[in-house]
Amino acid sequence: MAINTLADKIAKFAVEDGTTESKIANLTFFRASAPEAAEQGVYNPCIIIVGQGQKCAYFGDLQIQQIAEQSGFGSATVFCRNFKKEYSQSPREYRDTLPSTK
């Protein structure tokens, strides 16, 4: 799935769950940087979504709660539910499938 498509889906989920547009603004970073990193073969510890959940934002060492908050979701529960609905796996399961940088 294309990174921008993932980011757009995450933003869509956030809006459906009542997230404000200002909270979604931080997704722009991922839209701009994730494709460039992917083209260069750069792998961070975990890629999300999960664009705002699998819109390929980078997990790094962040906890799921932190990712949910930074993505504009009201809670990790809402973020995880939407992520799993779209990708048939939890953010943690998705993270476990990515190459490790450690």
PDB file of C-alpha atoms in Angstrom:
ATOM      1  CA  MET A   1       0.000   0.000   0.000  1.00  0.00           C
ATOM      2  CA  ALA A   2       1.329   3.422  -0.852  1.00  0.00           C
ATOM      3  CA  ILE A   3       2.455   5.572   2.023  1.00  0.00           C
ATOM      4  CA  ASN A   4       0.237   8.504   1.107  1.00  0.00           C
ATOM      5  CA  THR A   5      -2.763   6.211   0.842  1.00  0.00           C
ATOM      6  CA  LEU A   6      -2.046   4.908   4.315  1.00  0.00           C
ATOM      7  CA  ALA A   7      -1.686   8.416   5.695  1.00  0.00           C
ATOM      8  CA  ASP A   8      -4.959   9.421   4.094  1.00  0.00           C
ATOM      9  CA  LYS A   9      -6.745   6.420   5.603  1.00  0.00           C
ATOM     10  CA  ILE A  10      -5.368   7.201   9.044  1.00  0.00           C
ATOM     11  CA  ALA A  11      -6.510  10.801   8.748  1.00  0.00           C
ATOM     12  CA  LYS A  12      -9.946   9.551   7.663  1.00  0.00           C
ATOM     13  CA  PHE A  13     -10.206   7.329  10.745  1.00  0.00           C
ATOM     14  CA  ALA A  14      -9.129  10.179  12.983  1.00  0.00           C
ATOM     15  CA  VAL A  15     -11.797  12.504  11.603  1.00  0.00           C
ATOM     16  CA  GLU A  16     -14.470   9.813  11.956  1.00  0.00           C
ATOM     17  CA  ASP A  17     -13.525   9.455  15.621  1.00  0.00           C
ATOM     18  CA  GLY A  18     -13.776  13.186  16.267  1.00  0.00           C
ATOM     19  CA  THR A  19     -10.143  14.172  15.965  1.00  0.00           C
ATOM     20  CA  THR A  20      -9.620  17.824  15.159  1.00  0.00           C
ATOM     21  CA  GLU A  21      -7.874  18.971  12.014  1.00  0.00           C
ATOM     22  CA  SER A  22      -5.113  20.596  14.049  1.00  0.00           C
ATOM     23  CA  LYS A  23      -4.226  17.237  15.590  1.00  0.00           C
ATOM     24  CA  ILE A  24      -4.006  15.693  12.141  1.00  0.00           C
ATOM     25  CA  ALA A  25      -1.581  18.380  10.958  1.00  0.00           C
ATOM     26  CA  ASN A  26       1.423  16.513  12.350  1.00  0.00           C
ATOM     27  CA  LEU A  27       0.820  13.773   9.778  1.00  0.00           C
ATOM     28  CA  THR A  28       2.336  16.009   7.127  1.00  0.00           C
ATOM     29  CA  PHE A  29       5.803  15.074   8.370  1.00  0.00           C
ATOM     30  CA  PHE A  30       5.176  11.430   7.637  1.00  0.00           C
ATOM     31  CA  ARG A  31       3.778  12.111   4.194  1.00  0.00           C
ATOM     32  CA  ALA A  32       6.870  14.108   3.333  1.00  0.00           C
ATOM     33  CA  SER A  33       9.569  11.997   4.926  1.00  0.00           C
ATOM     34  CA  ALA A  34       8.410   8.374   4.808  1.00  0.00           C
ATOM     35  CA  PRO A  35       8.525   8.019   0.997  1.00  0.00           C
ATOM     36  CA  GLU A  36      12.005   9.517   0.880  1.00  0.00           C
ATOM     37  CA  ALA A  37      13.209   7.160   3.603  1.00  0.00           C
ATOM     38  CA  ALA A  38      11.651   4.162   1.857  1.00  0.00           C
ATOM     39  CA  GLU A  39      13.282   5.076  -1.462  1.00  0.00           C
ATOM     40  CA  GLN A  40      16.650   5.222   0.263  1.00  0.00           C
ATOM     41  CA  GLY A  41      16.128   1.889   2.013  1.00  0.00           C
ATOM     42  CA  VAL A  42      16.059   3.482   5.448  1.00  0.00           C
ATOM     43  CA  TYR A  43      14.149   1.429   7.995  1.00  0.00           C
ATOM     44  CA  ASN A  44      13.165   2.738  11.368  1.00  0.00           C
ATOM     45  CA  PRO A  45      12.326   0.230  14.107  1.00  0.00           C
ATOM     46  CA  CYS A  46       8.679   0.284  13.152  1.00  0.00           C
ATOM     47  CA  ILE A  47       6.568   1.751  10.434  1.00  0.00           C
ATOM     48  CA  ILE A  48       2.946   2.418  10.998  1.00  0.00           C
ATOM     49  CA  ILE A  49       0.518   3.493  10.191  1.00  0.00           C
ATOM     50  CA  VAL A  50      -0.719   3.157  10.405  1.00  0.00           C
ATOM     51  CA  GLY A  51      -0.043   6.949   8.112  1.00  0.00           C
ATOM     52  CA  GLN A  52      -2.019   8.034  11.067  1.00  0.00           C
ATOM     53  CA  GLY A  53      -2.168   4.624  12.420  1.00  0.00           C
ATOM     54  CA  GLN A  54      -0.776   2.361   8.596  1.00  0.00           C
ATOM     55  CA  LYS A  55      -0.044   5.421   6.697  1.00  0.00           C
ATOM     56  CA  CYS A  56       3.537   4.690   7.359  1.00  0.00           C
ATOM     57  CA  ALA A  57       4.468   6.868  10.213  1.00  0.00           C
ATOM     58  CA  TYR A  58       7.428   5.582  12.134  1.00  0.00           C
ATOM     59  CA  PHE A  59       6.968   3.894  15.493  1.00  0.00           C
ATOM     60  CA  GLY A  60      10.526   4.064  16.727  1.00  0.00           C
ATOM     61  CA  ASP A  61      10.570   3.443  20.443  1.00  0.00           C
ATOM     62  CA  LEU A  62       7.216   5.119  21.049  1.00  0.00           C
ATOM     63  CA  GLN A  63       4.498   3.336  22.950  1.00  0.00           C
ATOM     64  CA  ILE A  64       1.206   2.738  21.138  1.00  0.00           C
ATOM     65  CA  GLN A  65      -0.481   5.324  23.408  1.00  0.00           C
ATOM     66  CA  GLN A  66       2.070   7.938  22.356  1.00  0.00           C
ATOM     67  CA  ILE A  67       1.593   7.098  18.693  1.00  0.00           C
ATOM     68  CA  ALA A  68      -2.180   7.359  19.084  1.00  0.00           C
ATOM     69  CA  GLU A  69      -1.889  10.765  20.767  1.00  0.00           C
ATOM     70  CA  GLN A  70       0.584  12.110  18.207  1.00  0.00           C
ATOM     71  CA  SER A  71      -1.662  10.838  15.430  1.00  0.00           C
ATOM     72  CA  GLY A  72      -4.604  12.746  16.859  1.00  0.00           C
ATOM     73  CA  PHE A  73      -6.613   9.826  18.208  1.00  0.00           C
ATOM     74  CA  GLY A  74      -8.347  10.271  21.540  1.00  0.00           C
ATOM     75  CA  SER A  75      -7.029   6.987  22.901  1.00  0.00           C
ATOM     76  CA  ALA A  76      -4.867   3.992  22.076  1.00  0.00           C
ATOM     77  CA  THR A  77      -8.017   1.869  22.056  1.00  0.00           C
ATOM     78  CA  VAL A  78      -9.593   3.870  19.230  1.00  0.00           C
ATOM     79  CA  PHE A  79      -6.333   3.934  17.301  1.00  0.00           C
ATOM     80  CA  CYS A  80      -5.797   0.174  17.673  1.00  0.00           C
ATOM     81  CA  ARG A  81      -9.383  -0.639  16.741  1.00  0.00           C
ATOM     82  CA  ASN A  82      -9.163   1.394  13.536  1.00  0.00           C
ATOM     83  CA  PHE A  83      -5.723   0.080  12.674  1.00  0.00           C
ATOM     84  CA  LYS A  84      -6.799  -3.530  13.112  1.00  0.00           C
ATOM     85  CA  LYS A  85     -10.014  -2.944  11.163  1.00  0.00           C
ATOM     86  CA  GLU A  86      -8.024  -1.681   8.185  1.00  0.00           C
ATOM     87  CA  TYR A  87      -4.959  -3.944   8.309  1.00  0.00           C
ATOM     88  CA  SER A  88      -6.246  -7.119  10.003  1.00  0.00           C
ATOM     89  CA  GLN A  89      -3.535  -6.911  12.646  1.00  0.00           C
ATOM     90  CA  SER A  90      -2.818  -4.767  15.654  1.00  0.00           C
ATOM     91  CA  PRO A  91      -0.180  -2.020  15.572  1.00  0.00           C
ATOM     92  CA  ARG A  92       2.003  -4.214  17.787  1.00  0.00           C
ATOM     93  CA  GLU A  93       1.643  -7.183  15.424  1.00  0.00           C
ATOM     94  CA  TYR A  94       2.472  -4.885  12.519  1.00  0.00           C
ATOM     95  CA  ARG A  95       5.521  -3.553  14.350  1.00  0.00           C
ATOM     96  CA  ASP A  96       6.748  -7.105  14.911  1.00  0.00           C
ATOM     97  CA  THR A  97       6.782  -7.752  11.139  1.00  0.00           C
ATOM     98  CA  LEU A  98       9.160  -4.876  10.396  1.00  0.00           C
ATOM     99  CA  PRO A  99      12.939  -5.171  10.140  1.00  0.00           C
ATOM    100  CA  SER A 100      14.695  -4.307  13.364  1.00  0.00           C
ATOM    101  CA  THR A 101      17.310  -1.575  13.432  1.00  0.00           C
ATOM    102  CA  LYS A 102      18.806  -2.762  16.699  1.00  0.00           C
TER     103      LYS A 102
END
